[in-house]
Structures are given as structure tokens and as C-alpha cells.
Short mmCIF file of C-alpha atoms in Angstrom, two decimals:
data_model
loop_
_atom_site.label_atom_id
_atom_site.label_comp_id
_atom_site.label_asym_id
_atom_site.label_seq_id
_atom_site.Cartn_x
_atom_site.Cartn_y
_atom_site.Cartn_z
CA MET A 1 96.41 72.21 115.41
CA THR A 2 95.96 74.43 112.33
CA THR A 3 92.79 76.53 112.49
CA ARG A 4 90.50 76.15 109.49
CA THR A 5 87.88 78.77 108.63
CA ALA A 6 85.35 78.69 105.82
CA TYR A 7 84.02 81.96 104.41
CA ILE A 8 80.79 80.97 102.70
CA ASN A 9 78.05 82.77 100.79
CA ALA A 10 80.49 85.43 99.59
CA ARG A 11 80.85 87.51 96.45
CA LEU A 12 84.48 86.71 95.65
CA LEU A 13 86.39 89.62 94.13
CA ASP A 14 89.97 89.24 92.94
CA PRO A 15 91.14 92.11 90.73
CA ALA A 16 94.40 90.29 89.88
CA THR A 17 92.53 87.53 88.03
CA GLY A 18 89.26 89.30 87.19
CA LEU A 19 87.27 87.01 89.48
CA ASP A 20 83.82 88.32 90.40
CA ALA A 21 81.57 85.43 91.33
CA PRO A 22 79.59 83.97 94.22
CA GLY A 23 81.48 81.33 96.14
CA ALA A 24 83.45 80.40 99.23
CA LEU A 25 87.00 80.55 100.52
CA LEU A 26 88.86 78.26 102.93
CA VAL A 27 91.62 79.50 105.21
CA GLU A 28 94.03 77.05 106.86
CA GLY A 29 96.27 78.70 109.42
CA GLU A 30 97.76 81.81 107.84
CA ARG A 31 97.11 80.81 104.23
CA ILE A 32 94.30 80.55 101.72
CA ALA A 33 93.79 76.84 101.09
CA ASP A 34 91.13 77.01 98.37
CA LEU A 35 88.43 79.22 96.89
CA GLY A 36 85.86 79.15 94.16
CA PRO A 37 82.19 79.09 93.21
CA HIS A 38 81.75 75.36 93.91
CA LEU A 39 83.70 75.09 97.15
CA PHE A 40 81.61 73.48 99.92
CA ALA A 41 78.85 72.57 97.48
CA ASP A 42 78.26 69.50 99.68
CA GLY A 43 78.51 71.46 102.92
CA VAL A 44 81.30 72.53 105.23
CA PRO A 45 83.19 69.63 106.87
CA GLU A 46 83.08 69.15 110.62
CA GLY A 47 85.69 70.98 112.65
CA VAL A 48 85.84 73.95 110.29
CA ALA A 49 84.78 77.33 111.67
CA VAL A 50 82.24 79.11 109.46
CA VAL A 51 81.87 82.79 108.61
CA ASP A 52 78.70 83.46 106.64
CA CYS A 53 79.46 86.46 104.45
CA GLY A 54 75.78 87.12 103.75
CA GLY A 55 76.38 87.69 100.04
CA HIS A 56 78.79 90.56 100.72
CA CYS A 57 82.10 91.18 98.97
CA LEU A 58 85.16 89.18 100.02
CA ALA A 59 88.30 90.66 98.49
CA PRO A 60 92.05 90.80 99.12
CA GLY A 61 92.98 93.13 101.96
CA LEU A 62 93.92 96.61 100.84
CA VAL A 63 97.59 97.51 100.39
CA ASP A 64 98.27 101.14 101.25
CA LEU A 65 101.19 102.68 99.38
CA ARG A 66 101.74 105.54 101.78
CA ALA A 67 100.94 106.25 105.43
CA HIS A 68 102.57 108.01 108.36
CA VAL A 69 102.55 105.84 111.49
CA GLY A 70 103.89 108.33 114.02
CA GLU A 71 106.57 106.18 115.60
CA PRO A 72 109.23 107.01 116.44
CA GLY A 73 109.02 110.65 117.47
CA PHE A 74 105.47 111.69 116.65
CA GLU A 75 103.49 109.56 119.10
CA HIS A 76 101.33 112.60 119.94
CA ASP A 77 99.90 112.35 116.39
CA GLU A 78 99.79 108.58 115.90
CA THR A 79 101.31 105.33 117.12
CA ILE A 80 101.80 102.03 115.38
CA ALA A 81 98.94 100.68 117.52
CA THR A 82 96.47 103.43 116.58
CA ALA A 83 97.63 103.46 112.95
CA GLY A 84 97.13 99.69 112.87
CA ARG A 85 93.63 99.90 114.30
CA ALA A 86 92.68 102.65 111.85
CA ALA A 87 94.07 100.66 108.93
CA ALA A 88 92.28 97.48 110.00
CA ALA A 89 88.99 99.38 110.33
CA GLY A 90 89.52 100.61 106.77
CA GLY A 91 90.11 97.13 105.35
CA ILE A 92 93.85 97.71 104.95
CA THR A 93 95.93 94.63 105.72
CA ALA A 94 99.35 95.98 104.68
CA LEU A 95 100.81 99.46 104.49
CA ALA A 96 104.09 101.15 103.66
CA ALA A 97 105.23 103.63 106.32
CA LEU A 98 106.96 106.86 105.37
CA PRO A 99 110.46 107.51 106.78
CA ASN A 100 109.60 111.01 108.10
CA THR A 101 109.97 110.03 111.74
CA ASP A 102 112.29 111.26 114.49
CA PRO A 103 114.86 109.90 114.02
CA VAL A 104 114.39 109.52 110.27
CA ILE A 105 114.36 105.95 108.92
CA ASP A 106 117.70 106.24 107.13
CA ASP A 107 119.51 103.26 108.64
CA VAL A 108 118.95 99.57 109.33
CA ALA A 109 118.05 100.21 112.97
CA GLY A 110 115.10 102.36 111.89
CA LEU A 111 113.73 99.62 109.64
CA GLU A 112 114.19 97.02 112.38
CA PHE A 113 112.34 99.23 114.86
CA ILE A 114 109.27 99.49 112.61
CA ALA A 115 109.30 95.74 111.91
CA ARG A 116 109.58 94.90 115.62
CA ARG A 117 106.79 97.27 116.67
CA ALA A 118 104.50 95.91 113.97
CA ARG A 119 105.14 92.35 115.19
CA GLU A 120 104.41 93.40 118.77
CA GLU A 121 101.06 94.97 117.90
CA ARG A 122 99.96 92.08 115.64
CA LEU A 123 97.46 94.17 113.72
CA VAL A 124 98.19 94.91 110.06
CA LYS A 125 101.44 94.27 108.18
CA ILE A 126 103.63 97.36 108.27
CA PHE A 127 106.50 97.68 105.84
CA ALA A 128 108.75 100.73 105.69
CA TYR A 129 110.40 102.95 103.15
CA ALA A 130 113.96 104.05 103.75
CA ALA A 131 114.96 107.65 103.18
CA VAL A 132 116.74 108.55 99.94
CA THR A 133 118.98 111.02 101.76
CA ARG A 134 120.35 111.26 105.30
CA GLU A 135 117.82 112.97 107.57
CA THR A 136 115.75 113.54 104.39
CA ALA A 137 117.91 116.66 104.05
CA GLY A 138 118.32 116.20 100.30
CA SER A 139 122.10 115.95 100.00
CA GLN A 140 123.86 112.76 101.19
CA ILE A 141 122.45 109.49 99.82
CA THR A 142 121.78 106.67 102.28
CA GLU A 143 123.21 103.12 102.14
CA PHE A 144 120.82 101.69 99.55
CA GLY A 145 122.33 98.21 99.51
CA LEU A 146 122.18 97.65 103.28
CA LEU A 147 118.70 99.15 103.54
CA ALA A 148 117.35 97.05 100.67
CA GLU A 149 118.73 93.90 102.32
CA ALA A 150 117.11 94.95 105.62
CA GLY A 151 113.66 95.02 104.01
CA ALA A 152 113.04 98.55 102.71
CA VAL A 153 110.18 98.42 100.18
CA GLY A 154 111.48 101.50 98.37
CA PHE A 155 113.33 104.75 98.84
CA THR A 156 111.70 108.13 99.39
CA ASP A 157 112.22 111.34 101.28
CA GLY A 158 108.49 111.10 101.94
CA LEU A 159 106.99 114.49 102.65
CA HIS A 160 109.96 116.23 101.03
CA ALA A 161 110.94 116.27 97.36
CA VAL A 162 114.46 115.28 96.36
CA ALA A 163 115.10 118.73 94.94
CA ASP A 164 118.74 118.44 93.83
CA ALA A 165 118.93 117.04 90.28
CA LEU A 166 122.36 115.47 90.78
CA VAL A 167 121.24 113.74 93.97
CA MET A 168 118.15 112.40 92.17
CA ARG A 169 120.25 111.17 89.26
CA ARG A 170 122.54 109.26 91.62
CA ALA A 171 119.60 107.92 93.62
CA LEU A 172 117.91 106.56 90.51
CA SER A 173 121.15 104.88 89.41
CA TYR A 174 121.92 103.35 92.83
CA ALA A 175 118.34 102.20 93.37
CA SER A 176 118.28 100.56 89.96
CA ALA A 177 121.46 98.65 90.78
CA HIS A 178 119.67 97.16 93.80
CA GLY A 179 116.35 96.50 92.02
CA GLN A 180 114.62 99.28 93.97
CA THR A 181 112.26 102.13 93.12
CA ILE A 182 112.55 105.82 93.98
CA PHE A 183 109.26 107.24 95.30
CA GLN A 184 109.10 111.02 94.83
CA HIS A 185 106.92 113.77 96.27
CA PRO A 186 106.82 115.72 92.99
CA GLU A 187 106.73 119.32 94.08
CA GLU A 188 109.39 121.94 93.35
CA PRO A 189 110.05 123.29 96.87
CA ARG A 190 110.74 126.89 95.90
CA LEU A 191 107.43 127.10 94.06
CA ALA A 192 105.52 125.26 96.81
CA SER A 193 105.92 127.86 99.55
CA GLY A 194 102.22 128.81 99.59
CA SER A 195 99.25 127.32 101.42
CA MET A 196 96.82 126.24 98.69
CA ASN A 197 96.34 126.00 94.94
CA SER A 198 97.19 129.18 93.05
CA GLY A 199 94.21 130.87 91.48
CA GLU A 200 91.03 132.79 92.10
CA VAL A 201 90.12 131.03 95.37
CA ALA A 202 93.57 131.66 96.89
CA THR A 203 93.38 135.31 95.84
CA ARG A 204 89.93 135.72 97.39
CA LEU A 205 91.12 134.16 100.65
CA GLY A 206 94.32 136.16 100.65
CA LEU A 207 96.50 133.03 100.82
CA GLY A 208 99.77 132.27 99.11
CA GLY A 209 99.37 129.97 96.14
CA ILE A 210 101.13 126.77 95.01
CA PRO A 211 100.97 126.64 91.19
CA ALA A 212 100.38 123.46 89.21
CA ALA A 213 103.80 124.15 87.70
CA ALA A 214 105.40 123.10 91.01
CA GLU A 215 104.26 119.53 90.30
CA ILE A 216 104.80 119.61 86.53
CA ILE A 217 108.36 121.00 86.62
CA MET A 218 109.49 118.37 89.12
CA LEU A 219 107.86 115.55 87.18
CA GLU A 220 109.39 116.64 83.88
CA ARG A 221 112.85 116.97 85.40
CA ASP A 222 112.64 113.61 87.14
CA LEU A 223 111.41 111.80 84.05
CA ARG A 224 114.35 113.15 82.06
CA LEU A 225 116.59 111.65 84.73
CA VAL A 226 114.72 108.33 84.55
CA GLU A 227 115.37 108.31 80.80
CA LEU A 228 119.04 109.10 81.45
CA THR A 229 119.60 106.46 84.16
CA GLY A 230 117.12 103.71 83.33
CA GLY A 231 115.94 103.82 86.95
CA ARG A 232 112.52 102.93 88.36
CA TYR A 233 110.44 105.89 89.49
CA HIS A 234 107.11 106.35 91.25
CA ALA A 235 105.36 109.72 91.49
CA ALA A 236 103.22 110.10 94.60
CA HIS A 237 99.83 111.82 94.86
CA ILE A 238 99.45 113.28 91.38
CA SER A 239 97.06 116.24 91.63
CA THR A 240 97.08 118.15 88.33
CA ALA A 241 95.73 117.57 84.82
CA GLU A 242 99.09 118.38 83.25
CA GLY A 243 100.83 116.07 85.72
CA VAL A 244 98.65 113.21 84.46
CA GLU A 245 99.58 114.10 80.88
CA VAL A 246 103.31 114.16 81.70
CA ILE A 247 103.05 110.65 83.19
CA ARG A 248 100.99 109.48 80.21
CA ARG A 249 103.72 110.60 77.79
CA ALA A 250 106.43 108.95 79.90
CA LYS A 251 104.59 105.64 79.89
CA ALA A 252 104.10 105.88 76.13
CA LYS A 253 107.90 106.15 75.84
CA GLY A 254 108.25 102.92 77.79
CA LEU A 255 109.89 104.44 80.86
CA ALA A 256 109.77 102.48 84.13
CA VAL A 257 107.30 104.89 85.71
CA THR A 258 104.30 104.39 88.00
CA CYS A 259 102.22 106.87 89.97
CA ASP A 260 99.35 107.17 92.40
CA THR A 261 96.84 109.67 93.64
CA ALA A 262 94.78 109.93 96.82
CA PRO A 263 91.02 110.29 97.44
CA PRO A 264 91.04 114.06 98.10
CA TYR A 265 92.32 114.69 94.58
CA PHE A 266 89.40 112.91 92.89
CA ALA A 267 86.71 113.62 95.51
CA LEU A 268 87.37 117.27 96.48
CA THR A 269 88.50 120.58 94.98
CA GLU A 270 89.97 123.84 96.27
CA VAL A 271 86.42 125.20 96.70
CA ASP A 272 85.93 122.78 99.59
CA ILE A 273 88.42 124.79 101.66
CA GLY A 274 85.55 127.25 102.17
CA ASP A 275 86.34 129.74 104.90
CA TYR A 276 89.86 128.63 105.84
CA ARG A 277 89.06 125.01 106.78
CA THR A 278 92.52 123.80 107.79
CA PHE A 279 91.63 120.10 107.63
CA PHE A 280 91.56 120.66 103.85
CA LYS A 281 95.14 121.94 103.77
CA LEU A 282 97.04 119.21 101.95
CA SER A 283 100.34 118.73 100.16
CA PRO A 284 99.99 118.80 97.20
CA PRO A 285 97.04 121.16 97.58
CA LEU A 286 93.50 120.52 96.44
CA ARG A 287 93.20 121.72 92.85
CA GLY A 288 90.42 122.88 90.54
CA GLU A 289 87.51 120.97 89.03
CA MET A 290 89.25 120.33 85.70
CA ASP A 291 92.21 118.82 87.54
CA ARG A 292 89.87 116.62 89.58
CA ARG A 293 88.24 115.33 86.39
CA ALA A 294 91.64 114.66 84.85
CA ILE A 295 92.62 112.57 87.89
CA VAL A 296 89.48 110.45 87.45
CA ALA A 297 90.22 110.07 83.73
CA GLY A 298 93.82 109.11 84.54
CA LEU A 299 92.60 106.37 86.86
CA ALA A 300 90.12 105.16 84.25
CA ASP A 301 92.69 104.80 81.47
CA GLY A 302 95.41 103.39 83.72
CA THR A 303 97.79 106.36 83.54
CA ILE A 304 97.42 106.61 87.32
CA ASP A 305 98.18 103.14 88.62
CA ALA A 306 97.11 103.20 92.25
CA ILE A 307 95.29 105.03 95.03
CA ALA A 308 96.98 105.62 98.40
CA SER A 309 95.42 106.80 101.64
CA ASP A 310 98.02 109.57 102.12
CA HIS A 311 97.35 109.06 105.84
CA LEU A 312 99.05 111.96 107.63
CA PRO A 313 97.73 112.49 111.17
CA HIS A 314 98.12 115.77 113.05
CA ASP A 315 96.95 116.72 116.51
CA GLN A 316 94.49 119.56 117.12
CA ASP A 317 97.23 122.08 117.94
CA SER A 318 98.66 121.67 114.43
CA LYS A 319 95.34 122.37 112.73
CA ARG A 320 93.41 124.75 115.03
CA VAL A 321 95.52 127.71 113.89
CA PRO A 322 95.31 130.24 111.02
CA PHE A 323 95.31 128.49 107.63
CA ALA A 324 98.77 129.70 106.57
CA GLN A 325 100.29 128.34 109.80
CA ALA A 326 98.44 125.00 109.84
CA ALA A 327 100.22 121.75 109.08
CA PHE A 328 99.67 120.02 105.75
CA GLY A 329 97.90 116.66 105.67
CA ALA A 330 94.84 114.61 106.65
CA VAL A 331 94.10 111.13 107.94
CA GLY A 332 92.85 108.72 105.31
CA SER A 333 93.11 105.05 106.31
CA GLU A 334 89.47 104.57 107.28
CA THR A 335 88.03 106.38 104.25
CA LEU A 336 90.24 104.83 101.56
CA LEU A 337 87.86 102.00 100.65
CA PRO A 338 84.52 103.86 100.53
CA LEU A 339 85.98 106.76 98.56
CA THR A 340 87.59 104.35 96.10
CA LEU A 341 84.25 102.52 95.79
CA GLU A 342 82.62 105.90 95.09
CA LEU A 343 84.39 105.86 91.73
CA ALA A 344 82.69 102.55 90.94
CA HIS A 345 79.30 103.64 92.27
CA LYS A 346 79.42 106.70 89.99
CA GLY A 347 80.43 104.62 86.96
CA ALA A 348 83.84 106.28 86.62
CA LEU A 349 85.68 102.94 87.06
CA PRO A 350 84.62 99.29 86.94
CA LEU A 351 84.54 97.78 90.42
CA LEU A 352 87.49 95.44 89.84
CA ARG A 353 89.62 98.27 88.41
CA ALA A 354 88.85 100.42 91.44
CA LEU A 355 89.80 97.58 93.80
CA ALA A 356 92.95 96.80 91.81
CA ALA A 357 94.14 100.36 92.53
CA VAL A 358 94.19 99.58 96.26
CA THR A 359 95.17 95.88 96.22
CA CYS A 360 97.26 94.04 93.62
CA ILE A 361 98.66 97.10 91.83
CA PRO A 362 100.18 98.82 94.90
CA ALA A 363 101.42 95.42 96.09
CA GLY A 364 103.22 95.00 92.78
CA ILE A 365 104.70 98.50 92.92
CA LEU A 366 106.11 97.73 96.38
CA GLY A 367 107.50 94.38 95.26
CA LEU A 368 105.08 92.51 97.54
CA SER A 369 103.65 90.29 94.84
CA GLU A 370 102.13 87.78 97.29
CA LEU A 371 99.81 90.44 98.69
CA GLY A 372 96.68 92.01 97.23
CA ARG A 373 95.24 88.87 95.64
CA LEU A 374 93.11 85.81 96.40
CA ARG A 375 95.26 82.80 95.58
CA PRO A 376 95.50 79.31 97.03
CA GLY A 377 98.73 79.19 99.01
CA GLY A 378 98.80 82.95 99.39
CA PRO A 379 98.49 84.83 102.69
CA ALA A 380 94.97 84.97 104.16
CA ASP A 381 94.76 88.77 104.11
CA LEU A 382 91.11 89.54 103.45
CA VAL A 383 88.51 92.26 103.66
CA LEU A 384 84.78 91.54 103.86
CA PHE A 385 82.69 94.58 103.01
CA ASP A 386 79.15 95.62 102.16
CA ALA A 387 79.67 97.66 98.97
CA GLY A 388 76.27 99.32 99.15
CA ARG A 389 75.95 100.08 102.87
CA PRO A 390 75.63 103.83 103.42
CA TRP A 391 77.28 105.52 106.39
CA VAL A 392 78.50 108.96 107.36
CA VAL A 393 82.13 109.73 108.19
CA GLU A 394 82.35 111.07 111.74
CA ALA A 395 85.75 112.39 112.73
CA GLU A 396 85.29 111.74 116.43
CA LYS A 397 84.63 108.03 115.77
CA LEU A 398 87.79 107.40 113.75
CA ARG A 399 90.28 104.94 115.27
CA SER A 400 93.25 107.09 114.35
CA LYS A 401 94.74 109.00 117.28
CA SER A 402 94.30 112.20 115.25
CA LYS A 403 90.95 113.19 113.77
CA ASN A 404 92.04 115.56 110.99
CA THR A 405 89.91 114.14 108.18
CA CYS A 406 88.77 116.30 105.29
CA PHE A 407 85.70 114.04 104.86
CA ASP A 408 83.95 114.69 108.18
CA ARG A 409 80.14 114.43 107.81
CA ARG A 410 80.45 113.16 104.24
CA PRO A 411 77.97 110.41 103.33
CA VAL A 412 79.72 107.42 101.75
CA GLN A 413 78.90 103.87 100.63
CA GLY A 414 80.91 100.77 101.43
CA LEU A 415 81.33 99.50 104.97
CA VAL A 416 84.13 97.19 106.13
CA LEU A 417 82.57 94.28 108.03
CA ARG A 418 85.70 92.24 108.78
CA THR A 419 89.44 92.51 108.19
CA VAL A 420 91.63 89.41 108.34
CA VAL A 421 95.46 89.35 108.45
CA ASP A 422 97.24 86.00 108.13
CA GLY A 423 93.98 84.27 109.02
CA ARG A 424 93.41 86.35 112.18
CA THR A 425 90.45 88.70 112.44
CA VAL A 426 91.91 92.10 113.36
CA HIS A 427 88.70 94.09 112.90
CA ALA A 428 85.02 93.16 112.98
CA CYS A 429 82.17 95.61 112.57
CA ALA A 430 80.11 95.79 115.76
#
């Protein structure tokens, strides 16, 4: 018998349609059956389970554009089980896993492994990118056609830029032929050999710098190639003011270009590194205050399409070392929603625009148009959250196997109360 669940007394939020109204939602099995302000006006029928939302926000589950799930090869940092629990606790119902595993996801077997492990854990939906090049080594292009047929949601070398211009040109052409997008880490590798943003703070700390030009040069080169090939291109984690402007000009030209950023780039700056705090060592690095403001402005005017968690777990041994030797990256699944809501709380973005950046827009970029929206007949992937509930991020309480957050002890607003995937509750706040 199909399970039926009524979510009543909710503030329904659907960024895809602009819905923001009190109402109810009915789930039948794995699908949304109905929703609206007048649903259950005469009461909930017998035999239907009831979840009283208490006036809190009921929205589509978050869709995370970019996360590292650890398996295979990096189970000491994260597993699909721990990544799934962390995502569910953060209100994420679907995520796209990077191919930087061991072995690299550059063949059909790698995609099938991720799909099988996600089915076994039955937590959140985990899709996978395929590598642009074999072993993400930057030279030999993978079998785009076979990988696209096997379910790859896009092609990226993940943590590495595709540095060779000829390889990128071919990748854009081949991906376009298969209706796929190239996702680039836009950082010129030869210029990105430092540890943090170039400038006064790096000089004071005696650390090698990564100039903003590393991002800008790669973006400008790639966008010329997009113009040349007609390919689809997505720039990951934009971090600089000039990078935003480069994307803005490309969009004005009508190029098939999208981009995202991540919470550290609109919530933190290089000053937060303080005295060599390695949990703040990110790639791209934290930038200056003017860059941070430009990222917020880019989100507000739509130049930056989406916000990703940039979830990159590392164990203690990778971070409890001198800053220059520490690994790049931080966990982000469980802080994605409250830090995105912070933009709305501060008046930088309307609430629905902020939510769109983590729901329907990333779903569209990944070609997963069913996800990230509240629609009768659509999958019952939901997040119930209290937008105003204050709490403090505590690294030791995170569900991720690794605790390398750069938001430890930060007060935030917006608590996930329940996460639902295909009608199943996969997380409930105690």
C-alpha cells in the first residue's frame, strides 16, 4: 500500500515558481501528489500520516553542485554513508560527486560504483561527474559518449584545472556534441602554486600568494574557447571581483556560461586566516573584502547562478601541519543552508533568490530538471527548516567523518528540522 503523508501548517517555498505562501503538501509514495494554500481546508483524510510543520518553511531539498564523497580511495576522509548523513543534516537531498577519487571516475565502472553505493546507503541522491581527462592528468580525453549514457551529470577534472588549451577546446566540442557541460576549476596552475591570496596578509604571514589573475586568466581563456566551439561551460567557485565581471561580460555576449560560488567566498575573507588557521586554507583561496562584496553583488544580479557547498573533507593529519603544507579544502554540507540564508537575513538577496541558488538553479545546470522544485508529480525531496532559529556551528558535532570546517563556533540562523528523499525521512532534528 502506498504511504500517504500530509505536511500541514507549512510556509511553502518554491523558488522555481515564486511560491511563498502558507499551506500544505501531500506526499504519496515517492511523489508529491498535491500542494497549495487550500489543501486540507476540510481536514486531513483518515489513513494519512500527518507532519505538522509548525509554520516553518517547507521547500525543495537542496541540490549541491559539488561535493567530495571519499569513496573510492579516500575513506579515511569521508564515505558515501557519512557524506550522505552530513548532506541530509544540511537539507541536501541530491548532490553531484567530484571524480577525484582513487581510482578516478573516468570510466563507466566508476559511475556504476557511485550509483550502487548510493542505492545501498539509501540516504540522499548521489550523482557523479566523470573526469574530462584520464586520471584527471590533463592530456587524454575520456569517452564522453559512453560516460554520458552511463549517467554522468557533467564533465570535470574537479580539483584540477584543465590547463591545456587544446585539450579544453576538444573537451568543449565533444561535450557539446553529447549535450553535456564542462565544469572547470578556473585557476591557472602555474600561478596557483602558493598557499593563500596574494597581498598584504600573505606578505605579513610569510606565505606564498595566489594572485586573482590565476582565476581571471583561466576564465578569459576558457570563455574564448567557448565562443570558438559553442560549448557549454560552468565555472566553479568564483572568488574574485574581476572573475565576476568576466562572467558578466560573457553572459552579455550570449555565451552558454554558468557559474557558482561557495559560502566561504561571500562569508569570509583572507583576514579570517588569522595566525595560520589551516581550516581556512581553500582552493581558490579566501580573497579580500572587495572581492567578497563583488561575490554578493554577483549573486544579487544573477551573474553568479548558484551556490555549492564545496564539501572537501580532510582528516586531522592533513590539516594539523604548517599552513604551507596543509591540504586545501573544508567541509560544507551542513552549513550550506544557514550561510545561504544569511544572505537573505542581511537583505543582500530575497529569500526565494537565495533558495533558488541551492535548489532549482543547480538542478537545471546539472540537467536534473525534476529536482529542486515543489511540483505535483515530482519527487518528494523536501527540506523543512526554521529560518530564524539561531544555532552555533560546532565542528565536533558535524556528521561528516572529517571536521575541517572554517565556520567552527560561528553563530548562524536557519536550522534543518527534517529532510525527506523520495518520501522517506532521512534526517529529523532531535
